[in-house]
Short mmCIF file of C-alpha atoms in Angstrom, two decimals:
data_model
loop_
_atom_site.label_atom_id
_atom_site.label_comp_id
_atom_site.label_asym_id
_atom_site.label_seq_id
_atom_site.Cartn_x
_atom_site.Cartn_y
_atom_site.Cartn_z
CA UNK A 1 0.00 0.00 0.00
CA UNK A 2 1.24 3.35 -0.54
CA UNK A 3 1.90 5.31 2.57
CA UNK A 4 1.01 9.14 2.73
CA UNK A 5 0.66 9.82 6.58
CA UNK A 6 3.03 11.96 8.00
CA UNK A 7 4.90 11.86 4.58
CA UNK A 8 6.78 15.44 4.41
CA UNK A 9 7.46 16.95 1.12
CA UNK A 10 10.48 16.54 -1.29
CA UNK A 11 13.41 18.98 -0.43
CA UNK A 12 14.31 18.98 -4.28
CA UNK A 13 11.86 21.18 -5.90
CA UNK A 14 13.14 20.85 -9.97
CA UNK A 15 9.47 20.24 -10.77
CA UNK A 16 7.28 22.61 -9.10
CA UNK A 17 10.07 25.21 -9.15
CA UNK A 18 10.63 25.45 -12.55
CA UNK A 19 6.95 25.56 -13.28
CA UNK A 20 6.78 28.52 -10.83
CA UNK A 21 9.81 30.36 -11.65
CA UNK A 22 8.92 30.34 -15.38
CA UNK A 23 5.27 31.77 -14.57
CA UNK A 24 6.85 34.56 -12.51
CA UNK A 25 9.24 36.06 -15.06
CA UNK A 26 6.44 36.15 -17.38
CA UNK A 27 3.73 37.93 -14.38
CA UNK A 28 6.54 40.41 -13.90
CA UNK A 29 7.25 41.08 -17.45
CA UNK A 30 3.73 41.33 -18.63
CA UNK A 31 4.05 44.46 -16.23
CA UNK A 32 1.67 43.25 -13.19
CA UNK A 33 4.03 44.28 -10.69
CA UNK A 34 2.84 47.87 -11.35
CA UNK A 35 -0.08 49.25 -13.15
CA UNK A 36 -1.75 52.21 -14.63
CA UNK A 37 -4.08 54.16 -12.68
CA UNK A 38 -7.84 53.71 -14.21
CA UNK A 39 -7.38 57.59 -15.58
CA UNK A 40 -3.54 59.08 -16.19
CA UNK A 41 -2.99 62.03 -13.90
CA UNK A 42 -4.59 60.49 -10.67
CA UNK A 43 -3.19 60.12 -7.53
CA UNK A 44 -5.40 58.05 -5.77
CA UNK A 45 -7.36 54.36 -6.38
CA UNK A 46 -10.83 53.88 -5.59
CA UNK A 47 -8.64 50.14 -4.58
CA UNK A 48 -6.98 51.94 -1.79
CA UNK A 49 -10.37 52.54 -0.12
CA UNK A 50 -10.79 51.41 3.62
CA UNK A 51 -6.69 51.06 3.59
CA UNK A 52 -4.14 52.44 6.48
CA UNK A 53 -4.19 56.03 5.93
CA UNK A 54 -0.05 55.93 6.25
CA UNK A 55 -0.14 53.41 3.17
CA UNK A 56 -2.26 55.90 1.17
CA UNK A 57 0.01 58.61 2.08
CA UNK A 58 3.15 56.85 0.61
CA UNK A 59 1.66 55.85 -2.07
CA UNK A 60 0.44 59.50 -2.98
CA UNK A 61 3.97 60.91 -2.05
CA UNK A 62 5.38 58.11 -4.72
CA UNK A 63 7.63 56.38 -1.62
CA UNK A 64 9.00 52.91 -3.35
CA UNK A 65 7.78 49.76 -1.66
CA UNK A 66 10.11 48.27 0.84
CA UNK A 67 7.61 45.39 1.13
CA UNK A 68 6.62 44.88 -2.31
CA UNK A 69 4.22 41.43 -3.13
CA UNK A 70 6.50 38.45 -3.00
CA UNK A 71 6.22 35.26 -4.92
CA UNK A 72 2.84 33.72 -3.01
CA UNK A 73 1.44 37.16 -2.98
CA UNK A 74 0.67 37.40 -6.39
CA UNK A 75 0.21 33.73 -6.89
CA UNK A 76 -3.21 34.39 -5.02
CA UNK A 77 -3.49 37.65 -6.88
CA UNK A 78 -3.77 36.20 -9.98
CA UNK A 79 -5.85 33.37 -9.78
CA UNK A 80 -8.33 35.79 -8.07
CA UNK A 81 -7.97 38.03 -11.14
CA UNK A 82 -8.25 35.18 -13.36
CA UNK A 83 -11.59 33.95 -11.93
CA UNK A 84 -12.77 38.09 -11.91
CA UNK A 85 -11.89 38.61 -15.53
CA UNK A 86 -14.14 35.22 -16.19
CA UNK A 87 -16.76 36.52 -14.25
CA UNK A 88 -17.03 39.61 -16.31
CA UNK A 89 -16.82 37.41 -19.62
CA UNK A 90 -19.89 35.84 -18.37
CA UNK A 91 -21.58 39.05 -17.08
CA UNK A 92 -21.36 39.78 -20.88
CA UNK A 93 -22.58 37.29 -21.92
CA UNK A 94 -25.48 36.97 -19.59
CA UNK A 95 -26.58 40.76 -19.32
CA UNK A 96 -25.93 41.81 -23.13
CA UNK A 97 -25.64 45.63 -22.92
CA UNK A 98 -24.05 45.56 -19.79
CA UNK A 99 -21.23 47.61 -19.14
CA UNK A 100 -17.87 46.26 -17.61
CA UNK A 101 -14.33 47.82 -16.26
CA UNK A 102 -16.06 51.19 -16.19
CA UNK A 103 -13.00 53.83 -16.00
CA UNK A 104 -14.08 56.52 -12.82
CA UNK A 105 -12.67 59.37 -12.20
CA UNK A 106 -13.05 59.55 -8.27
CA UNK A 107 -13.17 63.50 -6.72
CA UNK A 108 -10.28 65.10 -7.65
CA UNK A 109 -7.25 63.38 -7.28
CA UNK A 110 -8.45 59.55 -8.23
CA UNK A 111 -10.37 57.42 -10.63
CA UNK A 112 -11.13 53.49 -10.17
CA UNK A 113 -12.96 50.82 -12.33
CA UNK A 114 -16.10 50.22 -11.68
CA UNK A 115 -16.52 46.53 -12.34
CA UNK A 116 -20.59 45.98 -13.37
CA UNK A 117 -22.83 48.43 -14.26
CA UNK A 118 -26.18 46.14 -15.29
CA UNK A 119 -29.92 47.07 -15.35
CA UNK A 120 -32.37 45.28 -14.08
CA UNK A 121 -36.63 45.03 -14.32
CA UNK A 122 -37.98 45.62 -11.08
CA UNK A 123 -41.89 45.57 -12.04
CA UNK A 124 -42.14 48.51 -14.17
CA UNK A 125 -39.51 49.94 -12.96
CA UNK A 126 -35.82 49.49 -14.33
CA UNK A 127 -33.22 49.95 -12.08
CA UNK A 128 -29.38 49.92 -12.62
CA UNK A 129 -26.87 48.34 -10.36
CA UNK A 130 -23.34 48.75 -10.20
CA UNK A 131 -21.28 45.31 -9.30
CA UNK A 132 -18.51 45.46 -7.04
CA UNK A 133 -16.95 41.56 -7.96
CA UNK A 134 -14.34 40.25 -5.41
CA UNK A 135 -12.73 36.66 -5.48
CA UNK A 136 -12.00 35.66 -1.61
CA UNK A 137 -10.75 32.80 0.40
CA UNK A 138 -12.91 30.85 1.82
CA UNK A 139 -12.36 31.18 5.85
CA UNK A 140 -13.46 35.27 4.64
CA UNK A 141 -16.27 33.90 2.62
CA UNK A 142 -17.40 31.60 5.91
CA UNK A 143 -16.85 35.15 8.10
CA UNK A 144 -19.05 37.18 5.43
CA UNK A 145 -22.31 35.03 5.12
CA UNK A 146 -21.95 33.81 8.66
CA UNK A 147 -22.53 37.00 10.43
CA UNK A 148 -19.75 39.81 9.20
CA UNK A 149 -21.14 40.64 6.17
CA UNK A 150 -18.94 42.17 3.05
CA UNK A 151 -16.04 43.98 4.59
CA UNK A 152 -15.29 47.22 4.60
CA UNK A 153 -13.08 48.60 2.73
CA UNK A 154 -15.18 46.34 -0.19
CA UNK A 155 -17.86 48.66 0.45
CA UNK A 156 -15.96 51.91 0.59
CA UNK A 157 -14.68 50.31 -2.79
CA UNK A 158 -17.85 50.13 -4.74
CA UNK A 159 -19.23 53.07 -2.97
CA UNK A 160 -16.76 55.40 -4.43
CA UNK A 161 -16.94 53.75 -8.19
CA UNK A 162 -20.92 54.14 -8.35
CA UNK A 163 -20.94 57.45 -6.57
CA UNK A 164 -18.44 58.62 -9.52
CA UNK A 165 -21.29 57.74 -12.08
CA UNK A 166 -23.32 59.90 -13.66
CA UNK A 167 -26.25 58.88 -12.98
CA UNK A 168 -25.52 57.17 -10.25
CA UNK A 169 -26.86 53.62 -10.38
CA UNK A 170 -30.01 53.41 -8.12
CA UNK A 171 -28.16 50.16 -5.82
CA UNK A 172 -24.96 49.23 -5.34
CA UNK A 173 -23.99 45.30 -5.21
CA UNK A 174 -21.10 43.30 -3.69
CA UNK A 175 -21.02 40.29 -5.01
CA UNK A 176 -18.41 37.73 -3.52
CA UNK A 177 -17.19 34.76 -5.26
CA UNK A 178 -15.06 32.41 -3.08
CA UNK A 179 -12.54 30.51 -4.27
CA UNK A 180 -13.11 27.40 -1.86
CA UNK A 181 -16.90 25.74 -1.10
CA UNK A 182 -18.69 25.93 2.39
CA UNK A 183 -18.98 22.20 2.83
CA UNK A 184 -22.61 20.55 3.19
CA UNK A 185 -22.62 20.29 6.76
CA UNK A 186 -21.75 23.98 7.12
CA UNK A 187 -23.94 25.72 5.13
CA UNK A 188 -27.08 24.57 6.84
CA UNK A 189 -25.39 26.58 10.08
CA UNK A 190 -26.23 29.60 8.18
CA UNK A 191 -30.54 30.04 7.85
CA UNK A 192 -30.03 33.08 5.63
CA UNK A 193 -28.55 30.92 2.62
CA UNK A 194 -31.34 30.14 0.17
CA UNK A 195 -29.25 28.43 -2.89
CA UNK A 196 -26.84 25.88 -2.85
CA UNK A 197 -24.97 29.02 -4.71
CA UNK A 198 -24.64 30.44 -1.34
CA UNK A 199 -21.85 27.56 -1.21
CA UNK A 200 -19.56 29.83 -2.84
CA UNK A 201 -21.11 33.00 -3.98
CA UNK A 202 -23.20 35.64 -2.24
CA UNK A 203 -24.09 39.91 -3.10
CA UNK A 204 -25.58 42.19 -0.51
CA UNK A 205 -27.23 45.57 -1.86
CA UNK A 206 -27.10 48.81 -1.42
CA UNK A 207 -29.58 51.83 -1.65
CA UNK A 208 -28.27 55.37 -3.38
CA UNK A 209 -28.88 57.15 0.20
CA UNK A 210 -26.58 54.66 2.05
CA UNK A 211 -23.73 54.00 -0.63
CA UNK A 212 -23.34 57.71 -1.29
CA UNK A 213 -22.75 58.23 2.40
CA UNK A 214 -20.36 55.63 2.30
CA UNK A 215 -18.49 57.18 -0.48
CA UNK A 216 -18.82 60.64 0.75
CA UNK A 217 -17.33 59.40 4.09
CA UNK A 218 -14.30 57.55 1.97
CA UNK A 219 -13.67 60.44 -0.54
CA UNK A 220 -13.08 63.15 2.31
CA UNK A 221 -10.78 60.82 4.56
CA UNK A 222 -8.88 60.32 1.06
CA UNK A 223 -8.81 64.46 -0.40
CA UNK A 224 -7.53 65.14 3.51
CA UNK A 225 -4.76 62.66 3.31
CA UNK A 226 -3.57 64.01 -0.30
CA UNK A 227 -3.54 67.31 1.82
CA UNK A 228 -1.82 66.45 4.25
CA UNK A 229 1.13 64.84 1.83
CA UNK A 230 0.96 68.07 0.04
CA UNK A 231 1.36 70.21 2.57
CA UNK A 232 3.76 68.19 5.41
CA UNK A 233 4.60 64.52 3.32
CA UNK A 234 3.42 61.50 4.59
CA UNK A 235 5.16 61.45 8.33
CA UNK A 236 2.20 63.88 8.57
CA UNK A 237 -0.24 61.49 8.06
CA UNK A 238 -1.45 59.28 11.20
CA UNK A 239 -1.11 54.98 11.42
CA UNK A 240 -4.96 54.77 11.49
CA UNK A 241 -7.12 52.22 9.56
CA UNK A 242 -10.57 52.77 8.78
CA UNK A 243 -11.81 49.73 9.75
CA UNK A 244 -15.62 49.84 11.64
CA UNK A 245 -14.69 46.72 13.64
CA UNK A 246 -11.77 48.67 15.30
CA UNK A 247 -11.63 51.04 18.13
CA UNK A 248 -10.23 54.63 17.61
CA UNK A 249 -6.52 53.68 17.77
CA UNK A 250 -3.23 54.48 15.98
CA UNK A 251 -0.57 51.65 15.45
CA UNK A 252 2.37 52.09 17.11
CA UNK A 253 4.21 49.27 15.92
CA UNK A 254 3.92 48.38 12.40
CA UNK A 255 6.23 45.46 12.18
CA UNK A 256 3.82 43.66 14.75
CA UNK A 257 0.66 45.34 13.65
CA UNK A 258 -0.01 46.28 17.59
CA UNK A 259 -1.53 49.40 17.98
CA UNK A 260 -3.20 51.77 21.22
CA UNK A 261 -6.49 52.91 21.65
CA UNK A 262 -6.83 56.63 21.97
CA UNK A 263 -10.68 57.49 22.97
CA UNK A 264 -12.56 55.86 25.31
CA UNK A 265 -11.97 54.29 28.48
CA UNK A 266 -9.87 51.66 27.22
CA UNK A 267 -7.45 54.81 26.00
CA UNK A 268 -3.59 53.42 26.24
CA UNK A 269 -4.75 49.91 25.96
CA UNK A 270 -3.09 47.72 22.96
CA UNK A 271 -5.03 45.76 20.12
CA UNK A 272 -3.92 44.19 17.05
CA UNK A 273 -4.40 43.88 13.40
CA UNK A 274 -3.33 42.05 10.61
CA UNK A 275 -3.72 44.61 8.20
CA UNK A 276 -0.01 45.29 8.86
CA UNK A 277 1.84 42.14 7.97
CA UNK A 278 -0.12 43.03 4.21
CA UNK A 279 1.25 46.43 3.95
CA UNK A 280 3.94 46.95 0.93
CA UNK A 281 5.42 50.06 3.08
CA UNK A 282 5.70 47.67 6.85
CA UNK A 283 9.46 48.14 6.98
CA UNK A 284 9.69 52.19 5.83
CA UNK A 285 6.44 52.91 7.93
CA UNK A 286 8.52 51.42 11.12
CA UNK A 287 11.64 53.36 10.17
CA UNK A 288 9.54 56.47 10.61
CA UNK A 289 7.84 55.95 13.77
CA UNK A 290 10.26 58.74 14.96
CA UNK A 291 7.89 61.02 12.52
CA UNK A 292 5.25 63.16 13.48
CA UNK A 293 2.35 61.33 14.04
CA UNK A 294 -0.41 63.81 15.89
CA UNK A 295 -3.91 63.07 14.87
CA UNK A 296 -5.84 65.55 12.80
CA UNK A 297 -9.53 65.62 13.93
CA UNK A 298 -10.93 64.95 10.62
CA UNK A 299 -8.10 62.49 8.98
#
């Protein structure tokens, strides 16, 4: 019989190393590494929405990555964009007139791609949605349906690419597409799936009044930071993540992702979050801890 328990993989990679080293040279000279904004001139991405305001600073300011994606990184980048740029081919196909990779231009400093904009017959009434697609893992996709809904900074997303329509679509949609199942047994934990679909795909909508708040929320955190760079550079802009499921804090130690609450009567005590360890600027934003970090009331 042939024995696979506690059998460790081969040190001698030829096979798989090859395979991956050839598929690497060819990501990096097909110029995914970096890419255009949606609109030449911009500053900012409608992708950088819900992200560490200190990130968004050095990016505006042009600061080089000192963390930039490694190997694995855009391994699971791509097939996610793989399986997005299918999912459009199908919109297409599906929704004929329906318009995909809509170029935005975002306020005045950025511009996105709005992924879906499709219309849809509600009774006599047509309405038009735009589509905010993301491919996710499936422990998020378990989180989102379970109880956490879409996250943030998915919302903030799409918010900003409809908003930036004119007209603006009546909903905005996030529609997830996981790249793993919930198995059987799991998904009938969760009494607000309806189609085995729910497996591995799900959308929540949005009305115009909330998504516009959203975006108007998003696009003035955003026009303050590109202030702030333009006036001070980025060591004027605080370590402080948007993120709704976080207290009012500012991270104080980047290479750990710790950071201190600062309102409240928890004030001074630590948290953590793993939005650090993702962070293409981890090592430069902990080499300027020393910078000034005071917190502007409305960053």
């Amino acid at each position: 019989r042939i024995l696979t328990s506690r059998r460790k993989p081969d040190k001698d990679n030829w096979f798989i190393s090859a395979v991956v080293e050839d598929w690497w040279k060819a990501y990096v000279e097909a110029g995914n590494m970096s890419r255009d904004f949606a609109l030449a001139g911009s500053r900012v991405r409608a992708s950088w929405a819900g992200m560490c305001a200190k990130r968004v600073a050095y990016a505006v300011h042009g600061v080089e990555e000192t963390n930039p994606p490694t190997v694995p990184d855009a391994w699971r980048f791509n097939i996610g964009s793989m399986l997005h740029d299918h999912i459009q081919e199908v919109v297409q196909r599906k929704f004929p007139g329906a318009a995909v990779a809509v170029k935005v231009k975002i306020g005045e400093h950025g511009s996105g791609h709005m992924d879906v904009l499709v219309k849809r017959q509600d009774g006599e009434v047509e309405r038009t949605i735009s589509v905010e697609l993301k491919t996710i893992n499936g422990f998020g996709f378990k989180q989102a349906v379970g109880q956490e809904g879409p996250k943030a900074p998915h919302v903030m997303q799409g918010a900003l690419n409809a908003a930036a329509m004119d007209p603006q679509p009546d909903e905005l949609m996030i529609a997830y597409f996981a790249m793993e199942n919930i198995s059987p047994g799991q998904f009938k934990k969760y009494p607000g799936l309806t189609s085995e679909y729910n497996r591995f795909a799900a959308q929540w909508t949005f009305p115009r009044e909330e998504y516009m708040q959203v975006a108007d929320d998003e696009l003035r955190r955003l026009n303050r930071i590109v202030e702030l760079v333009d006036e001070s550079g980025p060591g004027a802009v605080p370590r402080i993540i948007p993120d709704p499921n976080l207290p009012p804090h500012m991270v104080t130690v980047p290479l750990k992702g710790t950071y201190v609450i600062t309102q409240g009567p928890s004030r001074g005590a630590p948290g953590y979050t793993w939005a650090c360890g993702y962070c293409p600027y981890r090592s430069k934003c902990a080499d300027d801890l020393d910078a000034a970090t005071a917190l502007p009331a409305d960053a």
